[in-house]
Amino acid sequence: MRADLSAVYGHAPIWAQHLLCSAEGLRLRRLRFPARFDARLRAVRERSGWTPAQIAADRLARLRALLVHACARVPYWRDAMTKAGLVPERIAHVDELEALAICTKDTIIREGPRMHASELPHGHALRAIELNTSGTTGAGMHLRASMDAVHEQWAVCWRYRMWHGLAPGTWCGQLGGRVIVPPSQQVPPFHRINWPGRQVLLSSYHLGTTTAEAYIEVLHARGVPWIHGYPSMVATLADAIVERGAQLPAIRWVTVASESLTAAARERIRRAFGLEPREHYAQSEGVANISECPAGRLHIDEDFSVVELIPHGRDHDGVPVYRVIGTSLENYHQPFIRYDTGDLVRLASGCDCGLPGRVIAAIDGRQEDMLVLPSGALVGRADHIFKSFESIREAQIRQGRGGDISILVVPREQWGAGDEQRLRDACSARLGGDLAVTISLVPAIARESSGKLRLVVREGSR
Ligand SMILES: [Zn+2]
């Protein structure tokens, strides 16, 4: 739902919640897949057959146009380009972007409206949407995305799904981060239906050993052919299927996103469904997309954005690790240029599938631990708790062996008296009200040896 479990939705009877999910599904379908979407998808799919030189030339032309616009109409970028001596009209290679300083979530929040375009060039769709995002560091951020950018991202996502034989309109059992079923509901059904979006929305928050049967039943009864969700959640469902000796022969596709897919989770999913899960990496800022190809390798979608991989030390095996920095080519309302996603990747040598793009061995950035509810159910993507908090610079959720939760918060100046209660409420909405929660304001949070801030730390989990 747009606001994760609004008061109206939470108190509505189940039949009305099905209808509200469908109403929201219809709104999202119209927003993401307008009539002209098919033409965009065709154009994006054609680019898969382009040579690297064709992709590079097209990307440079789009980058130049975006930079010319940003320099003329976005105050922050006008100043940054003037200071760096960058004349966007003269850019001859994407490497010249390096003259600009890397921009972070902090920059976006600090500069606020100075990051927005004062007007749009002729021929650009005027519509944009406002989004809230969080990411792995627990800092909330508002952003504005041109509809062209949103449609481009969905087209690139569907291109990847179509590589694997999926077609738009396929029914999907979805295990995501949204609260679909109120935490207070103890008995099935733990799903709601979005008819226009062809989705069986499964509650991640109720999925546990005692409730899994209801999930398997609804997927079986509806003959759902496709499961999509957070890998940790899909793997939990997979375990339940194996434990019960259940079979879901209708399932032909499993796709995962939003967290990295560990080798262990991949194996659990493979065992339960007898097929290979497919992985996709994206973020709301729309600066970098990575898609798994039919040969099972992760390709950077080089035609979607300009992705820079900046060396960031080595992992414990001595393999180089890179930070993912990206520049969106379509977001004219709020250009994201040299934006630090906060995610880390390792490179692979290549892939012989014939598709273009640098090949990634693993995406390490979204390795998040799960929180455990008193019922034994696991909750992933705890970062959603912080989505609407621009008053939080960083946060970390620590869960003790007894289940109690303590949240460390590094506040910004605008942290106010009501924010602590608001954070408690956001926690209850996400995790139910049964866990004891302590909130502490701290000046800083210690980093991992990799330099990454872990959002969730569970005692004894590693
Ligand atoms: Zn490949």
Coordinates of C-alpha atoms and ligand atoms in Angstrom, one line a residue:
M1 CA 0.0 0.0 0.0
R2 CA 1.1 3.6 -0.5
A3 CA 1.4 4.3 3.2
D4 CA 2.3 0.8 4.5
L5 CA -0.8 -0.1 6.4
S6 CA -2.9 3.0 6.7
A7 CA -5.4 3.1 9.5
V8 CA -8.3 2.6 7.1
Y9 CA -6.7 -0.5 5.5
G10 CA -5.7 -2.0 8.9
H11 CA -9.2 -1.9 10.3
A12 CA -11.0 -2.9 7.1
P13 CA -12.5 -6.4 6.8
I14 CA -10.6 -8.9 4.8
W15 CA -12.8 -8.7 1.7
A16 CA -12.3 -4.9 1.7
Q17 CA -8.6 -5.3 2.0
H18 CA -8.6 -7.5 -1.2
L19 CA -10.5 -4.6 -2.9
L20 CA -8.1 -2.0 -1.6
C21 CA -5.1 -4.0 -2.8
S22 CA -6.7 -4.2 -6.2
A23 CA -7.4 -0.5 -6.2
E24 CA -3.8 0.2 -5.4
G25 CA -2.7 -2.4 -8.0
L26 CA -4.8 -0.6 -10.6
R27 CA -3.3 2.8 -9.7
L28 CA 0.3 1.3 -9.9
R29 CA -0.5 -0.5 -13.2
R30 CA -1.6 2.8 -14.8
L31 CA 1.3 4.6 -13.4
R32 CA 4.0 2.1 -14.4
F33 CA 2.6 0.6 -17.6
P34 CA 0.8 3.3 -19.6
A35 CA -0.3 2.5 -23.2
R36 CA 3.0 3.6 -24.7
F37 CA 5.0 1.3 -22.4
D38 CA 5.0 -1.5 -25.0
A39 CA 6.9 0.7 -27.5
R40 CA 9.4 1.6 -24.8
L41 CA 9.9 -2.1 -23.9
R42 CA 10.4 -3.0 -27.6
A43 CA 13.1 -0.2 -27.9
V44 CA 14.8 -1.4 -24.7
R45 CA 14.8 -5.0 -25.8
E46 CA 16.3 -4.1 -29.2
R47 CA 19.3 -2.5 -27.4
S48 CA 20.2 -6.0 -26.1
G49 CA 21.4 -6.8 -29.6
W50 CA 23.5 -3.6 -29.9
T51 CA 27.3 -3.7 -30.0
P52 CA 29.2 -2.1 -27.1
A53 CA 30.2 0.8 -29.4
Q54 CA 26.5 1.5 -30.2
I55 CA 25.6 1.3 -26.5
A56 CA 28.4 3.7 -25.6
A57 CA 27.5 6.2 -28.3
D58 CA 23.8 6.3 -27.3
R59 CA 24.7 6.5 -23.6
L60 CA 27.1 9.4 -24.2
A61 CA 24.5 11.3 -26.2
R62 CA 21.9 10.9 -23.5
L63 CA 24.4 11.7 -20.7
R64 CA 25.4 14.9 -22.5
A65 CA 21.8 16.0 -22.9
L66 CA 21.1 15.3 -19.2
L67 CA 24.2 17.3 -18.1
V68 CA 23.3 20.2 -20.3
H69 CA 19.9 20.3 -18.7
A70 CA 21.3 19.9 -15.2
C71 CA 23.8 22.7 -15.7
A72 CA 21.1 25.1 -17.1
R73 CA 18.3 24.3 -14.7
V74 CA 19.4 22.6 -11.5
P75 CA 21.1 25.1 -9.1
Y76 CA 23.3 22.5 -7.3
W77 CA 24.6 21.0 -10.5
R78 CA 25.2 24.4 -12.1
D79 CA 27.5 25.3 -9.2
A80 CA 29.2 21.9 -9.2
M81 CA 29.9 22.0 -12.9
T82 CA 31.1 25.6 -12.8
K83 CA 33.5 24.7 -9.9
A84 CA 34.8 21.6 -11.7
G85 CA 35.2 23.5 -15.0
L86 CA 33.0 21.0 -16.7
V87 CA 31.3 22.2 -19.9
P88 CA 28.6 19.6 -20.6
E89 CA 28.2 20.5 -24.3
R90 CA 31.8 19.5 -24.9
I91 CA 31.8 16.1 -23.1
A92 CA 33.4 13.5 -25.4
H93 CA 33.7 10.6 -23.0
V94 CA 31.7 9.4 -19.9
D95 CA 35.0 9.4 -17.9
E96 CA 34.9 13.2 -17.9
L97 CA 32.2 12.8 -15.2
E98 CA 35.0 12.1 -12.8
A99 CA 35.6 15.9 -12.6
L100 CA 32.5 16.1 -10.4
A101 CA 32.5 15.1 -6.8
I102 CA 30.6 11.9 -5.8
C103 CA 27.1 12.8 -4.5
T104 CA 25.7 10.9 -1.6
K105 CA 22.3 10.6 0.2
D106 CA 23.7 13.3 2.6
T107 CA 24.2 15.6 -0.4
I108 CA 20.7 15.1 -1.6
I109 CA 19.1 15.7 1.8
R110 CA 21.3 18.7 2.6
E111 CA 20.7 20.4 -0.7
G112 CA 17.0 19.7 -0.9
P113 CA 15.2 21.8 -3.6
R114 CA 18.6 22.9 -5.1
M115 CA 18.7 19.4 -6.6
H116 CA 15.4 19.9 -8.4
A117 CA 15.1 21.2 -12.0
S118 CA 13.5 24.6 -12.1
E119 CA 11.8 23.7 -15.5
L120 CA 12.0 20.9 -18.0
P121 CA 13.4 21.1 -21.6
H122 CA 10.9 21.0 -24.4
G123 CA 9.6 17.5 -25.3
H124 CA 10.0 16.0 -21.8
A125 CA 7.0 14.6 -20.0
L126 CA 6.1 16.9 -17.2
R127 CA 4.9 14.2 -14.8
A128 CA 7.0 13.0 -11.9
I129 CA 6.4 11.0 -8.8
E130 CA 7.6 11.5 -5.2
L131 CA 9.2 8.5 -3.6
N132 CA 10.6 7.7 -0.2
T133 CA 13.6 5.4 0.0
S134 CA 15.7 4.0 2.7
G135 CA 18.5 1.6 1.7
T136 CA 20.9 -0.3 3.8
T137 CA 22.2 2.5 6.0
G138 CA 18.8 3.3 7.6
A139 CA 18.7 6.9 6.4
G140 CA 15.4 8.0 5.0
M141 CA 15.2 10.2 1.8
H142 CA 12.6 11.7 -0.4
L143 CA 13.2 11.8 -4.1
R144 CA 11.5 13.0 -7.2
A145 CA 11.5 10.7 -10.3
S146 CA 10.5 11.7 -13.9
M147 CA 7.9 9.2 -15.2
D148 CA 10.2 8.6 -18.2
A149 CA 12.8 7.3 -15.7
V150 CA 10.3 5.1 -13.9
H151 CA 9.0 3.6 -17.2
E152 CA 12.6 3.1 -18.4
Q153 CA 13.5 1.2 -15.2
W154 CA 10.4 -1.0 -15.5
A155 CA 11.2 -1.7 -19.2
V156 CA 14.7 -2.8 -18.3
C157 CA 13.3 -5.0 -15.5
W158 CA 10.8 -6.6 -17.9
R159 CA 13.5 -7.1 -20.5
Y160 CA 15.4 -9.2 -17.9
R161 CA 12.3 -11.1 -17.0
M162 CA 11.6 -11.8 -20.7
W163 CA 15.1 -13.3 -21.1
H164 CA 13.9 -16.0 -18.7
G165 CA 10.6 -16.6 -20.5
L166 CA 8.3 -14.5 -18.3
A167 CA 5.6 -12.5 -20.0
P168 CA 3.8 -9.4 -18.6
G169 CA 0.5 -10.4 -17.2
T170 CA 1.8 -13.6 -15.6
W171 CA 0.3 -14.3 -12.1
C172 CA 2.8 -13.8 -9.4
G173 CA 3.0 -14.8 -5.7
Q174 CA 4.8 -11.9 -4.1
L175 CA 6.7 -12.0 -0.8
G176 CA 7.9 -8.4 -0.3
G177 CA 8.3 -5.8 2.4
R178 CA 4.9 -4.2 2.5
V179 CA 2.5 -5.0 5.3
I180 CA -0.3 -6.8 3.5
V181 CA -2.0 -8.5 6.5
P182 CA -2.3 -6.7 9.8
P183 CA 0.3 -8.1 12.4
S184 CA -2.6 -8.6 14.8
Q185 CA -4.3 -11.2 12.5
Q186 CA -3.3 -14.6 13.7
V187 CA -5.2 -17.0 11.4
P188 CA -5.2 -17.4 7.6
P189 CA -5.7 -16.0 5.0
F190 CA -2.2 -14.5 5.0
H191 CA -2.5 -13.2 1.5
R192 CA -4.5 -10.5 -0.4
I193 CA -5.2 -10.4 -4.1
N194 CA -4.3 -7.6 -6.5
W195 CA -6.4 -8.5 -9.6
P196 CA -5.3 -5.8 -12.0
G197 CA -1.6 -6.4 -11.1
R198 CA -2.1 -10.2 -11.3
Q199 CA -0.5 -10.6 -7.8
V200 CA -1.2 -12.9 -4.9
L201 CA 0.4 -10.6 -2.2
L202 CA 1.8 -12.9 0.5
S203 CA 2.5 -11.5 4.0
S204 CA 6.2 -11.8 4.7
Y205 CA 5.4 -11.0 8.4
H206 CA 3.3 -14.1 9.1
L207 CA 5.5 -16.6 7.2
G208 CA 6.8 -19.1 9.8
T209 CA 6.8 -22.9 10.4
T210 CA 3.3 -22.9 11.9
T211 CA 1.7 -20.8 9.1
A212 CA 3.5 -22.0 6.0
E213 CA 0.8 -24.5 5.1
A214 CA -1.6 -21.7 4.3
Y215 CA 0.9 -20.1 1.9
I216 CA 1.5 -23.4 0.1
E217 CA -2.3 -24.0 -0.1
V218 CA -3.1 -20.7 -1.7
L219 CA -0.2 -21.0 -4.3
H220 CA -1.4 -24.5 -5.1
A221 CA -5.1 -23.6 -5.3
R222 CA -4.5 -20.7 -7.6
G223 CA -1.9 -22.5 -9.8
V224 CA 0.5 -19.5 -9.4
P225 CA 3.4 -20.0 -11.9
W226 CA 5.8 -17.3 -10.6
I227 CA 7.2 -16.4 -7.1
H228 CA 8.9 -13.1 -6.6
G229 CA 10.3 -11.6 -3.5
Y230 CA 13.2 -11.0 -1.1
P231 CA 15.5 -14.1 -1.3
S232 CA 15.5 -14.6 2.5
M233 CA 11.7 -14.8 2.4
V234 CA 11.5 -17.0 -0.6
A235 CA 14.1 -19.3 1.0
T236 CA 12.0 -19.5 4.1
L237 CA 9.0 -20.6 2.0
A238 CA 11.2 -23.1 0.2
D239 CA 12.3 -24.7 3.5
A240 CA 8.6 -25.1 4.5
I241 CA 7.8 -26.8 1.2
V242 CA 10.7 -29.2 1.6
E243 CA 9.9 -29.9 5.3
R244 CA 6.3 -30.8 4.4
G245 CA 7.2 -32.8 1.3
A246 CA 4.9 -30.5 -0.6
Q247 CA 5.2 -29.9 -4.3
L248 CA 4.2 -26.9 -6.4
P249 CA 4.5 -28.2 -10.0
A250 CA 2.9 -25.0 -11.4
I251 CA 5.8 -22.9 -10.3
R252 CA 8.0 -22.2 -13.4
W253 CA 9.8 -19.1 -12.3
V254 CA 11.4 -17.7 -9.1
T255 CA 12.8 -14.2 -9.2
V256 CA 14.4 -12.3 -6.3
A257 CA 15.4 -8.7 -5.6
S258 CA 16.2 -6.2 -2.9
E259 CA 18.7 -8.4 -1.0
S260 CA 21.7 -10.3 -2.2
L261 CA 21.0 -13.9 -3.0
T262 CA 23.4 -16.1 -1.0
A263 CA 24.6 -19.4 -2.3
A264 CA 22.8 -21.1 0.6
A265 CA 19.5 -19.4 -0.2
R266 CA 19.9 -20.3 -3.9
E267 CA 20.4 -23.9 -3.0
R268 CA 17.3 -23.9 -0.7
I269 CA 15.1 -22.4 -3.4
R270 CA 16.5 -24.8 -6.0
R271 CA 15.7 -27.8 -3.8
A272 CA 12.1 -26.8 -3.2
F273 CA 11.1 -25.6 -6.6
G274 CA 13.5 -27.6 -8.8
L275 CA 14.6 -24.5 -10.7
E276 CA 17.1 -21.8 -10.7
P277 CA 16.1 -18.5 -9.0
R278 CA 16.9 -15.4 -11.0
E279 CA 18.3 -12.2 -9.5
H280 CA 17.9 -8.5 -10.3
Y281 CA 19.4 -5.5 -8.6
A282 CA 18.0 -2.0 -8.7
Q283 CA 17.2 1.0 -6.4
S284 CA 14.7 3.8 -6.2
E285 CA 17.3 6.3 -7.2
G286 CA 17.5 4.5 -10.6
V287 CA 21.2 4.9 -11.1
A288 CA 22.3 1.3 -11.6
N289 CA 20.6 -1.9 -12.8
I290 CA 22.1 -5.4 -12.7
S291 CA 20.2 -8.3 -14.3
E292 CA 20.9 -12.1 -14.3
C293 CA 21.2 -13.4 -17.9
P294 CA 19.9 -16.8 -19.1
A295 CA 23.5 -18.2 -18.4
G296 CA 23.1 -17.3 -14.8
R297 CA 25.6 -14.4 -14.7
L298 CA 24.9 -10.8 -13.5
H299 CA 25.2 -8.2 -16.2
I300 CA 25.3 -4.5 -15.6
D301 CA 22.5 -2.9 -17.8
E302 CA 25.0 -0.5 -19.5
D303 CA 22.3 1.1 -21.6
F304 CA 20.2 2.1 -18.6
S305 CA 22.6 4.4 -16.8
V306 CA 26.3 5.3 -16.4
V307 CA 27.7 2.9 -13.8
E308 CA 31.2 3.6 -12.3
L309 CA 32.9 0.9 -10.2
I310 CA 35.3 2.5 -7.8
P311 CA 37.9 0.4 -6.0
H312 CA 37.0 -0.1 -2.3
G313 CA 39.7 -2.4 -0.9
R314 CA 39.6 -6.2 -1.0
D315 CA 37.5 -8.8 0.7
H316 CA 38.9 -11.5 3.1
D317 CA 40.0 -13.6 0.1
G318 CA 41.9 -10.7 -1.4
V319 CA 39.4 -10.2 -4.2
P320 CA 38.9 -6.5 -5.2
V321 CA 35.6 -4.9 -4.1
Y322 CA 34.0 -1.9 -5.9
R323 CA 31.6 0.7 -4.8
V324 CA 28.7 1.2 -7.2
I325 CA 28.3 4.8 -8.3
G326 CA 25.7 5.6 -10.9
T327 CA 24.2 8.4 -13.1
S328 CA 20.6 8.2 -14.2
L329 CA 20.0 9.2 -17.9
E330 CA 16.3 9.8 -17.7
N331 CA 15.5 11.6 -14.5
Y332 CA 15.2 15.2 -15.6
H333 CA 13.2 16.3 -12.6
Q334 CA 16.0 15.5 -10.1
P335 CA 19.2 14.4 -11.9
F336 CA 21.1 11.8 -9.9
I337 CA 24.7 12.3 -11.1
R338 CA 27.6 10.3 -9.7
Y339 CA 25.4 9.0 -7.0
D340 CA 26.8 6.6 -4.4
T341 CA 24.4 3.7 -4.0
G342 CA 26.2 2.5 -0.9
D343 CA 26.4 -1.0 -2.4
L344 CA 29.5 -3.0 -3.0
V345 CA 30.2 -5.6 -5.8
R346 CA 32.9 -7.9 -7.0
L347 CA 33.7 -8.3 -10.7
A348 CA 33.6 -11.5 -12.7
S349 CA 35.7 -12.3 -15.8
G350 CA 32.9 -12.3 -18.2
C351 CA 30.0 -14.3 -19.7
D352 CA 29.6 -16.0 -23.1
C353 CA 25.8 -15.6 -23.4
G354 CA 26.2 -12.8 -26.0
L355 CA 24.5 -10.1 -24.0
P356 CA 26.4 -6.9 -23.5
G357 CA 27.6 -5.4 -20.1
R358 CA 30.3 -5.9 -17.5
V359 CA 29.7 -9.0 -15.5
I360 CA 29.4 -9.0 -11.7
A361 CA 30.4 -12.0 -9.5
A362 CA 28.4 -10.9 -6.5
I363 CA 26.4 -8.0 -5.0
D364 CA 27.5 -7.7 -1.4
G365 CA 25.8 -4.5 -0.4
R366 CA 22.4 -5.8 0.7
Q367 CA 23.5 -8.6 2.9
E368 CA 21.1 -7.9 5.7
D369 CA 20.3 -10.0 8.7
M370 CA 16.8 -10.7 9.5
L371 CA 14.9 -9.8 12.7
V372 CA 13.0 -12.6 14.5
L373 CA 9.5 -12.1 15.8
P374 CA 8.3 -14.0 18.9
S375 CA 6.4 -16.3 16.6
G376 CA 9.7 -17.4 15.0
A377 CA 8.8 -15.6 11.8
L378 CA 11.7 -13.7 10.1
V379 CA 11.5 -10.1 9.0
G380 CA 13.8 -8.8 6.2
R381 CA 14.2 -5.3 4.9
A382 CA 14.0 -3.7 8.3
D383 CA 15.2 -0.5 6.6
H384 CA 11.6 0.2 5.6
I385 CA 11.0 1.3 9.3
F386 CA 13.1 4.4 8.6
K387 CA 11.7 5.3 5.2
S388 CA 9.9 8.5 6.3
F389 CA 12.6 9.7 8.7
E390 CA 14.7 12.5 7.2
S391 CA 15.7 13.4 10.8
I392 CA 17.8 10.2 11.0
R393 CA 21.3 10.2 9.6
E394 CA 22.0 6.6 10.3
A395 CA 20.5 3.8 12.3
Q396 CA 21.3 0.3 13.5
I397 CA 18.9 -2.3 14.9
R398 CA 20.4 -4.7 17.3
Q399 CA 18.4 -7.8 18.4
G400 CA 19.5 -9.7 21.5
R401 CA 19.3 -13.4 22.0
G402 CA 16.0 -12.9 24.0
G403 CA 14.5 -11.1 21.0
D404 CA 14.5 -7.6 22.5
I405 CA 15.4 -4.8 20.1
S406 CA 17.6 -1.8 20.6
I407 CA 17.8 0.9 18.0
L408 CA 20.8 3.1 17.7
V409 CA 20.0 6.4 16.0
V410 CA 22.4 9.1 14.8
P411 CA 20.0 12.0 14.6
R412 CA 20.2 15.0 12.3
E413 CA 19.6 18.6 13.6
Q414 CA 15.9 18.3 12.8
W415 CA 15.4 15.3 15.1
G416 CA 12.5 16.5 17.3
A417 CA 10.5 15.6 20.4
G418 CA 7.9 13.5 18.6
D419 CA 10.3 11.5 16.6
E420 CA 11.1 8.9 19.2
Q421 CA 7.4 7.9 19.5
R422 CA 7.0 8.0 15.7
L423 CA 9.9 5.6 15.4
R424 CA 8.3 3.3 18.0
D425 CA 5.0 3.4 16.0
A426 CA 6.9 2.6 12.8
C427 CA 8.5 -0.4 14.6
S428 CA 5.2 -1.7 15.8
A429 CA 3.6 -1.3 12.4
R430 CA 6.5 -3.4 10.9
L431 CA 7.2 -5.9 13.7
G432 CA 4.0 -6.0 15.7
G433 CA 3.8 -4.8 19.3
D434 CA 5.2 -7.8 21.1
L435 CA 8.9 -6.9 21.1
A436 CA 10.5 -4.6 23.7
V437 CA 12.2 -1.7 21.9
T438 CA 14.8 0.7 23.3
I439 CA 15.9 3.7 21.3
S440 CA 19.3 5.4 22.0
L441 CA 20.7 8.5 20.3
V442 CA 24.4 8.1 19.6
P443 CA 27.0 10.3 17.8
A444 CA 28.2 7.5 15.5
I445 CA 27.8 3.8 14.6
A446 CA 30.8 1.5 14.1
R447 CA 31.4 0.1 10.6
E448 CA 32.1 -3.5 9.5
S449 CA 35.6 -4.4 8.5
S450 CA 34.4 -4.0 4.9
G451 CA 33.5 -0.4 5.6
K452 CA 29.8 -1.1 5.3
L453 CA 27.3 -0.1 7.9
R454 CA 25.1 -3.0 8.9
L455 CA 21.5 -2.0 9.5
V456 CA 20.6 -5.2 11.4
V457 CA 22.9 -6.9 13.9
R458 CA 21.6 -10.0 15.6
E459 CA 23.4 -11.5 18.5
G460 CA 24.8 -14.9 17.6
S461 CA 23.8 -14.6 13.9
R462 CA 27.4 -14.4 12.8
Ligands
ZN1 ZN 25.4 -13.6 -19.6

